[in-house]
Coordinates of C-alpha atoms and ligand atoms in Angstrom, one line a residue:
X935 CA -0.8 -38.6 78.5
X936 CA -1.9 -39.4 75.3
X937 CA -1.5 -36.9 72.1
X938 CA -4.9 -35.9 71.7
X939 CA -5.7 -34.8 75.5
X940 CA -2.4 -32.7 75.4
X941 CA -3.7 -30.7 72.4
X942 CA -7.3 -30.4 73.6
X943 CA -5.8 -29.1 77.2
X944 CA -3.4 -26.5 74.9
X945 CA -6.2 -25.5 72.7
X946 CA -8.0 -24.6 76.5
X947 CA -5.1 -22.8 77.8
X948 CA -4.5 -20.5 74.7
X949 CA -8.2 -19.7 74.8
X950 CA -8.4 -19.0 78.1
X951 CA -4.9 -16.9 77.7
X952 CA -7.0 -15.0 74.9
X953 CA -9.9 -14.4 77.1
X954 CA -8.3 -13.2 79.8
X955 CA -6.2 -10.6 77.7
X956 CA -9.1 -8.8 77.3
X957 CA -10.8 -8.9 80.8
X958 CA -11.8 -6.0 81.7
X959 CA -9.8 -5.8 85.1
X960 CA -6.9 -5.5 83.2
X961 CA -8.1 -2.1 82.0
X962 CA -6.2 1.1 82.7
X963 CA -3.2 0.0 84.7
X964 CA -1.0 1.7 81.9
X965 CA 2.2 0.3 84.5
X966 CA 4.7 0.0 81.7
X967 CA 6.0 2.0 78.7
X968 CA 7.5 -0.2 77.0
X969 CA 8.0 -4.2 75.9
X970 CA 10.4 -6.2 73.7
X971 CA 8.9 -8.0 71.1
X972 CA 9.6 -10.0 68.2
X973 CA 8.7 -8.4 64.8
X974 CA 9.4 -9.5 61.0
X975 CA 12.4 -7.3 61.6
X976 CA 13.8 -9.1 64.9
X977 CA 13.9 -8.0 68.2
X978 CA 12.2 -4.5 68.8
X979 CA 10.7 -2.4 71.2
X980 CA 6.3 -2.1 71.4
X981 CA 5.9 1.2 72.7
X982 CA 2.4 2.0 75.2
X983 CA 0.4 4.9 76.9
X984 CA 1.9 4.7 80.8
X985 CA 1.4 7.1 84.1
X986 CA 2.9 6.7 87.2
X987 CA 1.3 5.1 90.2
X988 CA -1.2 6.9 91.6
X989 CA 0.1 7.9 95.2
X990 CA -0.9 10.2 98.5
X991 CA 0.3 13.4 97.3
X992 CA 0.2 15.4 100.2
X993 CA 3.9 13.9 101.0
X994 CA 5.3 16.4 98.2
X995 CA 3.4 19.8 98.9
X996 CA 4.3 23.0 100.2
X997 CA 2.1 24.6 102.4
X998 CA 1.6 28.3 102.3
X999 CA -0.3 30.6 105.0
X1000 CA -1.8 33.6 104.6
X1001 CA -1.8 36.1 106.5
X1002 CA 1.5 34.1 107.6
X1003 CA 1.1 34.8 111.5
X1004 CA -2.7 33.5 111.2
X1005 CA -1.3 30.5 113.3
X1006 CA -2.5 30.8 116.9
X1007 CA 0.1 30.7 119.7
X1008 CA 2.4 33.7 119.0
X1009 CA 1.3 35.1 121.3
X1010 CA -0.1 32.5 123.4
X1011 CA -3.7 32.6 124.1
X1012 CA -6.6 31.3 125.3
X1013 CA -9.2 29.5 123.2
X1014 CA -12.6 27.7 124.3
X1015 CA -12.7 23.6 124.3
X1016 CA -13.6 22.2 120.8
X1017 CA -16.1 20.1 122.5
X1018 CA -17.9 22.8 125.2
X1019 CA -17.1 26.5 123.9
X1020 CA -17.9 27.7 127.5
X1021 CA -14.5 26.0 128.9
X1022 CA -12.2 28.6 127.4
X1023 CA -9.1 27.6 129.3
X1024 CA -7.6 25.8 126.6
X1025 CA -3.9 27.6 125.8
X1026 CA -2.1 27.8 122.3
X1027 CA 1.5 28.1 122.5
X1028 CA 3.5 28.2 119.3
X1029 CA 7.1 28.0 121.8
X1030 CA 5.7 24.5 123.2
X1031 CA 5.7 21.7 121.0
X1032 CA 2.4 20.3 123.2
X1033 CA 0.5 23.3 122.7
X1034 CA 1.7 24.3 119.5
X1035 CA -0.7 23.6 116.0
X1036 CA 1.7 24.4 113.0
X1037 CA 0.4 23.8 109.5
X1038 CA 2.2 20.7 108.8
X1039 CA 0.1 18.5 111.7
X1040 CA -2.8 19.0 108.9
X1041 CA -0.6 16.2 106.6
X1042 CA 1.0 14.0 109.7
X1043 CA -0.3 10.3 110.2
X1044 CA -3.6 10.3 111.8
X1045 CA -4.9 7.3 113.8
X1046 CA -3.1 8.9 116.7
X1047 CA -4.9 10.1 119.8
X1048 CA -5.0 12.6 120.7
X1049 CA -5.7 14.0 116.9
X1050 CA -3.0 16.7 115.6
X1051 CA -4.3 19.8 114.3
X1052 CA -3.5 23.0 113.0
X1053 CA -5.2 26.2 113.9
X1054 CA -5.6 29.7 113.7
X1055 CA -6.0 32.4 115.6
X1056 CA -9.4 33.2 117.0
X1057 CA -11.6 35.8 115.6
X1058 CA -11.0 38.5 117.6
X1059 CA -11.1 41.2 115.7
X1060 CA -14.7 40.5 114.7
X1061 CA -16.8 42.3 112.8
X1062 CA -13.7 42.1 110.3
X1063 CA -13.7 38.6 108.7
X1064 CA -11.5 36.5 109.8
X1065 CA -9.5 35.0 106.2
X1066 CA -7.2 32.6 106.0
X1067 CA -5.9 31.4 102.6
X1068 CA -4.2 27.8 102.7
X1069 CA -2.1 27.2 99.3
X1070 CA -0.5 23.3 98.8
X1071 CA 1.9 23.9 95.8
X1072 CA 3.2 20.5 94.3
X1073 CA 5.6 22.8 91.8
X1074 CA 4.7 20.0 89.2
X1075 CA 1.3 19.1 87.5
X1076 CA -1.2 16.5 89.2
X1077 CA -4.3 14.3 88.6
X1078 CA -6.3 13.7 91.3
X1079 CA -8.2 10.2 91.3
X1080 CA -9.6 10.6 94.4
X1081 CA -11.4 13.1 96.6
X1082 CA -10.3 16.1 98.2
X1083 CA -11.4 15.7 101.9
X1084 CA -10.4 18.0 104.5
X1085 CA -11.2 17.0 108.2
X1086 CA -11.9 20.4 110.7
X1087 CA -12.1 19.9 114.6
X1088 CA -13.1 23.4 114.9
X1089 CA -16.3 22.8 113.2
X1090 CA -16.9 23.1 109.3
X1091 CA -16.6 27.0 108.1
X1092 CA -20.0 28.3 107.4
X1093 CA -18.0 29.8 104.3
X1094 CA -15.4 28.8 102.0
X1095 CA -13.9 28.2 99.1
X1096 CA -11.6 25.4 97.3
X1097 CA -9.7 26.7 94.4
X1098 CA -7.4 25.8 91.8
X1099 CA -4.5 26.8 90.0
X1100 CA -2.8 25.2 87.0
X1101 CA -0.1 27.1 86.2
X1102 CA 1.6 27.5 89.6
X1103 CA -0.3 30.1 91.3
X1104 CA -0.4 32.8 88.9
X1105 CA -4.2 32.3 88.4
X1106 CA -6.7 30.9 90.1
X1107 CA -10.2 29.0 89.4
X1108 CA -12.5 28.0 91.5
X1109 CA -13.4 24.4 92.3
X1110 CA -16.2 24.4 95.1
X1111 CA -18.0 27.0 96.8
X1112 CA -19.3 25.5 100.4
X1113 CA -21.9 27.9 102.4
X1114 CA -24.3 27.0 105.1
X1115 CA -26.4 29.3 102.8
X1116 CA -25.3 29.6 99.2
X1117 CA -27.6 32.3 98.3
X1118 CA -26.2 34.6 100.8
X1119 CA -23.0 34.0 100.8
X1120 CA -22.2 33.6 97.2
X1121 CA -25.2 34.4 95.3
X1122 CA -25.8 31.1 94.1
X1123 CA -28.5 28.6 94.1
X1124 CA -27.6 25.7 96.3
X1125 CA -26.3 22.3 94.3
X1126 CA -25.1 18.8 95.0
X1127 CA -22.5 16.8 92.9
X1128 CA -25.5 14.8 92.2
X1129 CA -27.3 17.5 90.5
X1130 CA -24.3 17.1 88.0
X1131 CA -24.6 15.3 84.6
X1132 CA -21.8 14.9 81.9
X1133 CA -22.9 18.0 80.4
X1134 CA -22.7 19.8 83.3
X1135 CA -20.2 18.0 85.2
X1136 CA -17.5 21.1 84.4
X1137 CA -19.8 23.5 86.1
X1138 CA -18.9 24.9 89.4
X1139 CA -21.4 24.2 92.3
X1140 CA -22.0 25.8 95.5
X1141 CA -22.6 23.1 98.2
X1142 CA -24.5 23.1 101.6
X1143 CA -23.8 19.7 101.9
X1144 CA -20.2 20.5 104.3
X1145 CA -21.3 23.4 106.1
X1146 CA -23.9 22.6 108.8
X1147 CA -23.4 21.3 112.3
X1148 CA -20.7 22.7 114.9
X1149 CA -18.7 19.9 115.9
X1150 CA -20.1 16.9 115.2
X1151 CA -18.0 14.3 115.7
X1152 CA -18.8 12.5 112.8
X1153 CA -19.3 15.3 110.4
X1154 CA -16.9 17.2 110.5
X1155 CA -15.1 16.4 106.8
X1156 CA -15.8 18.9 103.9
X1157 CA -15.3 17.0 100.5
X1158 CA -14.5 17.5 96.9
X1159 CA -15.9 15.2 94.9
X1160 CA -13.6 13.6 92.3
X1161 CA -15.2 9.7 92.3
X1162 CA -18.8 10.9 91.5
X1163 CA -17.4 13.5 89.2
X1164 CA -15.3 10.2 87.2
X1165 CA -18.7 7.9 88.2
X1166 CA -21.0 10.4 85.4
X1167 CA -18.9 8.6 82.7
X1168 CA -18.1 5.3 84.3
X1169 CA -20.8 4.6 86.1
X1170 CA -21.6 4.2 89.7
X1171 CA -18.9 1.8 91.0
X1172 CA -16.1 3.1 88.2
X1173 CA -16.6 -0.3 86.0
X1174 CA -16.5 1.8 82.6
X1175 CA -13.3 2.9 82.8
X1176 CA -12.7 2.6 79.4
X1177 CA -15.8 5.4 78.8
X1178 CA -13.8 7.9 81.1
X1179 CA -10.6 7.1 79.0
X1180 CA -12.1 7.7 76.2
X1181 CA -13.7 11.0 77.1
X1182 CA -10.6 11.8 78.9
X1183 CA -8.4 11.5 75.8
X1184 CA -10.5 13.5 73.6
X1185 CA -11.8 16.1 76.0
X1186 CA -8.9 18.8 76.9
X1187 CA -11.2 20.6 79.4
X1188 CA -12.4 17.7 80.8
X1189 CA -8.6 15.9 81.6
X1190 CA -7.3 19.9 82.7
X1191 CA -10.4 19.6 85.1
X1192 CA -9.0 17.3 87.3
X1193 CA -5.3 18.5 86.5
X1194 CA -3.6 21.3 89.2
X1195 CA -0.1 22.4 89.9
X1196 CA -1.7 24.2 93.3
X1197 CA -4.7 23.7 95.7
X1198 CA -6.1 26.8 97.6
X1199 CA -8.4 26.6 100.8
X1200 CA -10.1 29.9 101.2
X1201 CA -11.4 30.3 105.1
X1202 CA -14.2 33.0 105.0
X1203 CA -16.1 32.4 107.5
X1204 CA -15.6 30.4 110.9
X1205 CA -18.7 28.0 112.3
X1206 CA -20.3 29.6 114.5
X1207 CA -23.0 27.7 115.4
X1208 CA -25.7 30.2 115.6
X1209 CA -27.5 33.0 113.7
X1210 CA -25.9 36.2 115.9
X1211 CA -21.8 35.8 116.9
X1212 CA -21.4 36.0 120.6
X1213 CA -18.9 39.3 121.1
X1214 CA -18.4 38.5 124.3
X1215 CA -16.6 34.7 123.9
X1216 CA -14.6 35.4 120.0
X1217 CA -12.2 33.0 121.6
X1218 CA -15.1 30.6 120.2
X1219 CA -13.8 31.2 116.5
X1220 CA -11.2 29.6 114.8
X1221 CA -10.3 27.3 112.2
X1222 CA -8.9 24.0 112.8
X1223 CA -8.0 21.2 110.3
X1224 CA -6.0 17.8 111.2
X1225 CA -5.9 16.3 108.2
X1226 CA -6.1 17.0 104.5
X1227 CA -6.3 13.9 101.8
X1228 CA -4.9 14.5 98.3
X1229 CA -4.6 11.4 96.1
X1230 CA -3.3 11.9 92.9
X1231 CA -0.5 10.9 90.5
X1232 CA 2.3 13.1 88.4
X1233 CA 1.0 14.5 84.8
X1234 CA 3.8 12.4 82.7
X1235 CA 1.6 12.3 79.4
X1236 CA 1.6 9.1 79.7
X1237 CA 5.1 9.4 79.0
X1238 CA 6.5 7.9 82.2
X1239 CA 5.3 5.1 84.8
X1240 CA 7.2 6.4 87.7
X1241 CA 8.1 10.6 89.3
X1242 CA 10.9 10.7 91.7
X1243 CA 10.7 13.6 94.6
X1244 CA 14.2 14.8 94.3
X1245 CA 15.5 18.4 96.2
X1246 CA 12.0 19.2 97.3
X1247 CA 10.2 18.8 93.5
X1248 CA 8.7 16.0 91.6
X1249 CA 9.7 14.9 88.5
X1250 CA 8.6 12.4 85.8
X1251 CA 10.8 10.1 84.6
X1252 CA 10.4 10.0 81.1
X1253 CA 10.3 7.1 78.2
X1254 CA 9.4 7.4 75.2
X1255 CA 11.9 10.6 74.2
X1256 CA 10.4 13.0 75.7
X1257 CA 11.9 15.2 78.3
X1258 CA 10.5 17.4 80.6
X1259 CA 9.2 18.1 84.2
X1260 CA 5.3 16.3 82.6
X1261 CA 7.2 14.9 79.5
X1262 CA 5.6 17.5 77.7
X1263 CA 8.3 17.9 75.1
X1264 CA 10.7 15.7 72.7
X1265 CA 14.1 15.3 73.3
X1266 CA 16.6 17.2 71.5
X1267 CA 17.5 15.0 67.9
X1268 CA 13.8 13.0 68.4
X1269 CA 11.8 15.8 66.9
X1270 CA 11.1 14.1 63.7
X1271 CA 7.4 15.1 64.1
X1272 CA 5.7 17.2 66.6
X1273 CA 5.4 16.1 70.3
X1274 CA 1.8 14.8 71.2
X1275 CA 0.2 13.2 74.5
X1276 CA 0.3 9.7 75.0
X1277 CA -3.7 8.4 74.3
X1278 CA -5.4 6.1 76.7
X1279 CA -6.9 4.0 73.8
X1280 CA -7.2 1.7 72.0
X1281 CA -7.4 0.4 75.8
X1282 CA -5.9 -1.9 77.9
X1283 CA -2.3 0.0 76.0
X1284 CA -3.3 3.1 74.4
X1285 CA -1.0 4.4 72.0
X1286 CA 2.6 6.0 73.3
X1287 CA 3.0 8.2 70.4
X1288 CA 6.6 8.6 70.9
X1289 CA 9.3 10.9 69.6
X1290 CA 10.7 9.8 66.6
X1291 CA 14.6 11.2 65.7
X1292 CA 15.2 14.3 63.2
X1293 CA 16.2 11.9 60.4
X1294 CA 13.4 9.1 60.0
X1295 CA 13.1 9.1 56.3
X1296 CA 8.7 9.3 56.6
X1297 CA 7.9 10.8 59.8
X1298 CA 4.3 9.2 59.5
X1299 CA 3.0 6.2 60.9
X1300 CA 2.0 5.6 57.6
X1301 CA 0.3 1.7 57.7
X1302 CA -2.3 2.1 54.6
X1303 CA -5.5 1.8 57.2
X1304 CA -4.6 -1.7 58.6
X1305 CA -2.9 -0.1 61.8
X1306 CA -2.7 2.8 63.8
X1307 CA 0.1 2.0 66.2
X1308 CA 3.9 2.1 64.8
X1309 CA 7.4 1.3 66.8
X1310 CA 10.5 2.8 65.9
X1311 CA 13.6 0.7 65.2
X1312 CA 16.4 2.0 66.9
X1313 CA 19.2 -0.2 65.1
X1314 CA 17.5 0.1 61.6
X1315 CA 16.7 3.8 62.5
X1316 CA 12.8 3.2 60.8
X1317 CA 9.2 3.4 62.0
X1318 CA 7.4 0.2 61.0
X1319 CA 3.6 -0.6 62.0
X1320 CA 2.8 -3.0 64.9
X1321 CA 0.1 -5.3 65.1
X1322 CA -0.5 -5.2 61.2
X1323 CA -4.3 -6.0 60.7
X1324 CA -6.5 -7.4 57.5
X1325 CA -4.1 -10.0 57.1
X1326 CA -1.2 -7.8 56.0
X1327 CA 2.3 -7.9 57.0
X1328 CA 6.2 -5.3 56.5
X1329 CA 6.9 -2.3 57.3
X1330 CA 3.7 -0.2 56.5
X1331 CA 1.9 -3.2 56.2
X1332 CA 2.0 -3.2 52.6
X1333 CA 2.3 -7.1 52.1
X1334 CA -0.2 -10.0 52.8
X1335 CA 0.6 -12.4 55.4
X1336 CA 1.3 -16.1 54.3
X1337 CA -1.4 -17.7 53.5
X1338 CA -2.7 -15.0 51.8
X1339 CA -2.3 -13.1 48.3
X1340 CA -2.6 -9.8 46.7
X1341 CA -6.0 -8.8 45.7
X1342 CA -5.4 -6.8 42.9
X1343 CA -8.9 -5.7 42.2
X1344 CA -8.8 -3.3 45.6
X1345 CA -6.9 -0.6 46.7
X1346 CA -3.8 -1.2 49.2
X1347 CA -5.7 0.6 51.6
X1348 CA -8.9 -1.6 51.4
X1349 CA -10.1 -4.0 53.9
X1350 CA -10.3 -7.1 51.8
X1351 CA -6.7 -6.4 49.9
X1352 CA -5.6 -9.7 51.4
X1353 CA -7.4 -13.1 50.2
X1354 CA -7.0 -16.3 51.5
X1355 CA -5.3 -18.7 49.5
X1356 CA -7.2 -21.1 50.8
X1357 CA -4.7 -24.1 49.3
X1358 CA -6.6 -27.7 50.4
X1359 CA -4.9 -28.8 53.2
X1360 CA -4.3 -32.7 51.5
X1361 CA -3.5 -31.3 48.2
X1362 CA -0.9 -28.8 48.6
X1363 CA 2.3 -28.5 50.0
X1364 CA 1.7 -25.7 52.1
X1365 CA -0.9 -23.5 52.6
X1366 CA 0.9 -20.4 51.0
X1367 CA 0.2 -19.7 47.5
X1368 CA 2.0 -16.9 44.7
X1369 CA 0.9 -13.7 43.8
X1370 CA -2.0 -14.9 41.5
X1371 CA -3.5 -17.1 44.0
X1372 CA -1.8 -21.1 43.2
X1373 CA -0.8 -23.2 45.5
X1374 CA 1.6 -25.5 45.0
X1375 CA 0.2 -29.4 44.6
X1376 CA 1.9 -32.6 46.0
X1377 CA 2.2 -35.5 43.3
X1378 CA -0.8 -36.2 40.8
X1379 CA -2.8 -33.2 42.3
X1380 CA -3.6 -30.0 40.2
X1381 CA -6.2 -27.0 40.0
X1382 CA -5.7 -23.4 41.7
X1383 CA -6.0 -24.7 44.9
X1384 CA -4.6 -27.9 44.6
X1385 CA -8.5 -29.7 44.8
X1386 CA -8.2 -32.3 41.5
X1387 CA -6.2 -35.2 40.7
X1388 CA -3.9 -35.6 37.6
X1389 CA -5.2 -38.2 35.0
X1390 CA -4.6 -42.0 36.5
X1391 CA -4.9 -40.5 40.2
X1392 CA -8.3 -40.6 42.4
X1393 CA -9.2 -38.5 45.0
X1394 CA -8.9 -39.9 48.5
X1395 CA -7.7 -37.2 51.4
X1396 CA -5.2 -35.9 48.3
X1397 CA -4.9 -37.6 45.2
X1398 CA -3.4 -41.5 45.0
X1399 CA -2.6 -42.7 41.8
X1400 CA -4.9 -45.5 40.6
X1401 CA -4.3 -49.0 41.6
X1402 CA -7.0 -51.3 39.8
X1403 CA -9.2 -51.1 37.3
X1404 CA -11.2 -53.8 34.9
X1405 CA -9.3 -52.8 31.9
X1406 CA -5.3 -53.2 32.6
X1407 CA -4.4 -53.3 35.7
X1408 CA -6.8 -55.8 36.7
X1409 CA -7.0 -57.2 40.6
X1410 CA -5.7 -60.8 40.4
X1411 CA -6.8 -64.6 42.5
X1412 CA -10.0 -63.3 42.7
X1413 CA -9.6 -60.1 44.3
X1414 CA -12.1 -56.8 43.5
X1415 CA -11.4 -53.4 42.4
X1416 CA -13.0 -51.1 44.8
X1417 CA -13.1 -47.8 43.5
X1418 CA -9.7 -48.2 41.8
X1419 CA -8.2 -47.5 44.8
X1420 CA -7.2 -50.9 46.0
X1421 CA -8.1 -54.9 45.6
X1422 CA -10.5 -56.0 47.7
X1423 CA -8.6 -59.5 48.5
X1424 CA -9.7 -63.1 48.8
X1425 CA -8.6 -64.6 52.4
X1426 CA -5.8 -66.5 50.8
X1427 CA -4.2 -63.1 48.9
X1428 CA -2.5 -60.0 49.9
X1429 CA -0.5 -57.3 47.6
X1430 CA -1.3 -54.5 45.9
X1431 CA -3.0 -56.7 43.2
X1432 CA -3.6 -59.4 45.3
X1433 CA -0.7 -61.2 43.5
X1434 CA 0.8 -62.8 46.8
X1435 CA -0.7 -65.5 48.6
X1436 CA -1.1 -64.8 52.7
X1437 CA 0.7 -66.0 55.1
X1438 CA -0.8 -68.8 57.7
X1439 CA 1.2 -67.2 61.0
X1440 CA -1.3 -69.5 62.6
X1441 CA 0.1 -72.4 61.5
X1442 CA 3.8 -71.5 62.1
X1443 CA 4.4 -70.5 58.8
X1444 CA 4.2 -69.4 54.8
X1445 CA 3.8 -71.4 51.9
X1446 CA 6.0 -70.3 49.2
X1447 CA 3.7 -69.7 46.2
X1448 CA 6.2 -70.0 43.5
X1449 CA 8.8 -73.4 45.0
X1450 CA 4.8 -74.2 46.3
X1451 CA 7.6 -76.2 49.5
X1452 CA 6.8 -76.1 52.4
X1453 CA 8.4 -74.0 54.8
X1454 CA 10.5 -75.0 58.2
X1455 CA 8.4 -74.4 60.8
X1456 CA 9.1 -71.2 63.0
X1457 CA 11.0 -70.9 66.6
X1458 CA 9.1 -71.7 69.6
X1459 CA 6.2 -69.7 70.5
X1460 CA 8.2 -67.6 73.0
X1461 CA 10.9 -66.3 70.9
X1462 CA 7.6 -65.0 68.9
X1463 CA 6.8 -62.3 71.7
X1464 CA 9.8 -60.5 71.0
X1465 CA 8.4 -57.3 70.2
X1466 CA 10.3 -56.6 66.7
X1467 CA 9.7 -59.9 65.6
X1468 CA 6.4 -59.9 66.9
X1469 CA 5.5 -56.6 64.6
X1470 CA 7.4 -57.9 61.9
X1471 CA 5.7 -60.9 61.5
X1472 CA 2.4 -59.0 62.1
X1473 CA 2.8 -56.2 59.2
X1474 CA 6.0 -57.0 57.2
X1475 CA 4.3 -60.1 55.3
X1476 CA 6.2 -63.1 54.5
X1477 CA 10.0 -63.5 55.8
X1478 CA 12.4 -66.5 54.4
X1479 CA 12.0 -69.6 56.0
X1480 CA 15.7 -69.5 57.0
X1481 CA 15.1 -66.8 59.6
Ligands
CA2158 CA1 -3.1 15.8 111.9

């Protein structure tokens, strides 16, 4: 392949390498915490935002029941058919594992038939409500990125509500109220999750959406919302991820939203498929879930890319310096400067803002404006910006790159405090130039930037000394000065002055112009093909007869 293809297909690979560093599918994987580079300073660490994989949570939980003996089957008893509520044969036994419905067949594998299902008791003591409070404690912080969808089979309660706690149960906020009528069961004015806009998108909503309908086979899931929640920033298929990052980052309320250390189901009110409850057939009531879905990943601050489950409780593995169950605090001897949250921008790495050690001379990323992002140098035991921009270069990107030199007229922190040298490319040496702004010039060149020839040399791609002129270096035989660069030679002449006659390689050989005797003639035409001999006789000019 010849020279010029190769660079041409290089030029299109690095640009298509550049482009595809900033398509947008690459946003928001945040998959690693940290990467070896090479820096001024040698081989180094570049330190970025990460989380763990987002993962089905409800592997980790603990489920908690209350009243604990609201589980049906102890004693056994009857219960009608989820299907028909007139067949009331069915029998819930909590001593036989086929008739048994304990809380943990709401998180088995589904898919199976039959479907597994919890349930509770049936409401026999009716007028009193019949309450059940279901609590999933993860004993760690979690982000939900996906909805909260819980699947009944007794029908969907005509009343309840989802709630959360963030600091393990001790208090409690509501996320959802569902009624099959809001107004009278909460005193609120029924709302959708589309009636929500990124003003109101922290407000809490009562639904009717979830309640209606006793057994339907296909509606029988009652759902928080957490996609259409994330779709009010990032639009309606999640493409603008990088808006929700960004509000996420600078929002507190907004990222503790969607963060929870505990889920609570509160049951208030069975379906019951009517207006008036039927006293006679309570074994009609009951609550019944098979499935719950929580999809979420471990709070890390995007400290950590990965949380192990180890003796029953998660835990982040943490980068960075930081320590902690979320990574929410710096490691003993790395408190140089207070702990802060990773930051999902600038995006696709964010910034890792890591714990620096007690002794770091200045604790500040301190870069003069031309970055914001610094890594910390283990072996030299210094912070040093990354990614230095407004072609400046060291450790606080206090220098100008190569190729570029002080501008002494703006301030270190200013934009334009690097110029380009801007050295011509035919006149100079290289295309660095010293503090004031010179390049250094080949031979016969001169000027700042190495642009004008020396007197007795002519510009041509860099300056060549002159060859003719009409005064005293005039072009002999004949020949003509053309633009005292070189001698325009008669056919008979060659040289720089056109001082030596040509050679006749058609006839076999040269004339010497000073014996003026003829020369021997040459070896037989195929000896001439030899390839050395070939070129020599083609650009070397005249050779002794002898050879
Ligand atoms: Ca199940």
């Amino acid at each position: 392949m010849r020279l010029p293809v190769l660079l041409t297909l290089q030029a299109v690979w690095a640009s298509l390498c550049h482009a595809m560093q900033h398509y947008p599918a690459a946003w928001g994987h945040y998959d690693v915490c940290k990467s070896q580079v090479y820096t001024e300073e040698g081989l180094t660490w570049d330190y970025m935002a990460c989380q763990p994989e987002a993962a089905d949570m409800t592997k980790y939980l603990k489920v908690t029941l209350d009243p604990p003996n609201i589980t049906c089957g102890d004693p056994p008893e009857t219960y009608c058919a989820l299907e028909n509520p007139y067949m009331c044969n069915n029998e819930c036994d909590a001593s036989t594992e086929e008739l048994a419905h304990p809380p943990e067949l709401m998180f088995d594998f589904e898919g199976r038939n039959p479907t597994t299902f919890w349930q509770s008791t049936s409401w026999r003591k009716y007028p009193k409500p019949l309450l059940v409070n279901i609590t999933l404690s993860w004993n760690k912080t979690i982000e939900l990125i996906d909805d909260i969808v819980i699947t009944f089979e007794s029908g969907r309660p005509e009343q309840m509500v989802l709630e959360k706690s963030l600091d393990y149960g001790r208090t409690w906020q509501p996320y959802q109220f569902y009624a099959t009528d809001c107004l009278d069961a909460f005193i609120m004015e029924p709302k959708t999750v589309n009636d929500l806009t990124q003003q109101t998108l922290l407000d809490i909503i009562c639904t009717e959406d979830y309640s209606r309908g006793y057994v339907w086979k296909y509606d029988k899931t009652v759902r928080f919302e957490i996609k259409d929640r994330f779709a009010l920033f990032a639009g309606p298929r999640l493409h603008n991820m990088a808006s929700l990052y960004g509000q996420l980052d600078t929002t507190k309320n907004l990222r503790d939203f969607f963060t929870i250390t505990d889920l609570r189901i509160r049951l208030l009110r069975p379906a019951t498929g009517a207006t008036m409850v039927d006293e006679n057939n309570l074994s009609r009531y009951f609550y019944a879930i098979s499935d719950i879905k929580v999809q979420g990943r471990c709070k890390c601050n995007l400290h950590a890319n990965s949380c192990v489950f180890d003796k029953e409780k998660l835990t982040c593995e943490c980068e960075h310096n930081t320590t902690g169950p979320d990574c929410g605090r710096c490691k003993k001897n790395y408190q140089g400067r207070a702990w802060s949250a990773g930051s999902y921008l600038p995006i696709p790495k964010g910034t890792a803002n890591i714990c620096i050690p007690n002794n770091v001379g200045p604790v500040n990323c301190e870069c003069f404006g031309h970055s914001n992002r610094c890594s910390y140098i283990e072996l030299l035991n210094t912070v040093i910006c990354v990614s230095c921009k407004h072609n400046t270069r060291g450790q606080h990107c206090q220098l100008c790159k190569l190729g570029y030199y002080r501008n002494v007229s703006a301030e270190l922190t200013d934009e334009n405090v690097c110029i380009d040298c801007n050295c011509n490319p035919f006149g100079s040496d290289s295309d660095r130039c010293n503090g004031t702004g010179f390049c250094k010039c080949k031979k016969g060149t001169t000027g700042a930037k190495c642009h004008e020839c020396l007197p007795g040399y002519l510009w041509d791609n860099g300056c060549k000394s002159r060859v003719c002129d009409d005064e005293l270096l005039r072009c002999q035989n004949g020949g003509v000065c053309h633009n005292n660069l070189r001698c325009q030679c008669p056919a008979g002449f060659t040289g720089l002055l056109c001082e030596k006659p040509r050679c006749e390689s058609e006839a076999g050989g040269c004339r010497d112009a000073d014996s003026g005797q003829a020369a021997l003639p040459l070896p037989p035409a195929p000896l001439l093909l030899l390839p050395p001999l070939a070129f020599v006789l083609q650009w070397g000019g005249c050779w002794p007869a002898t050879l």
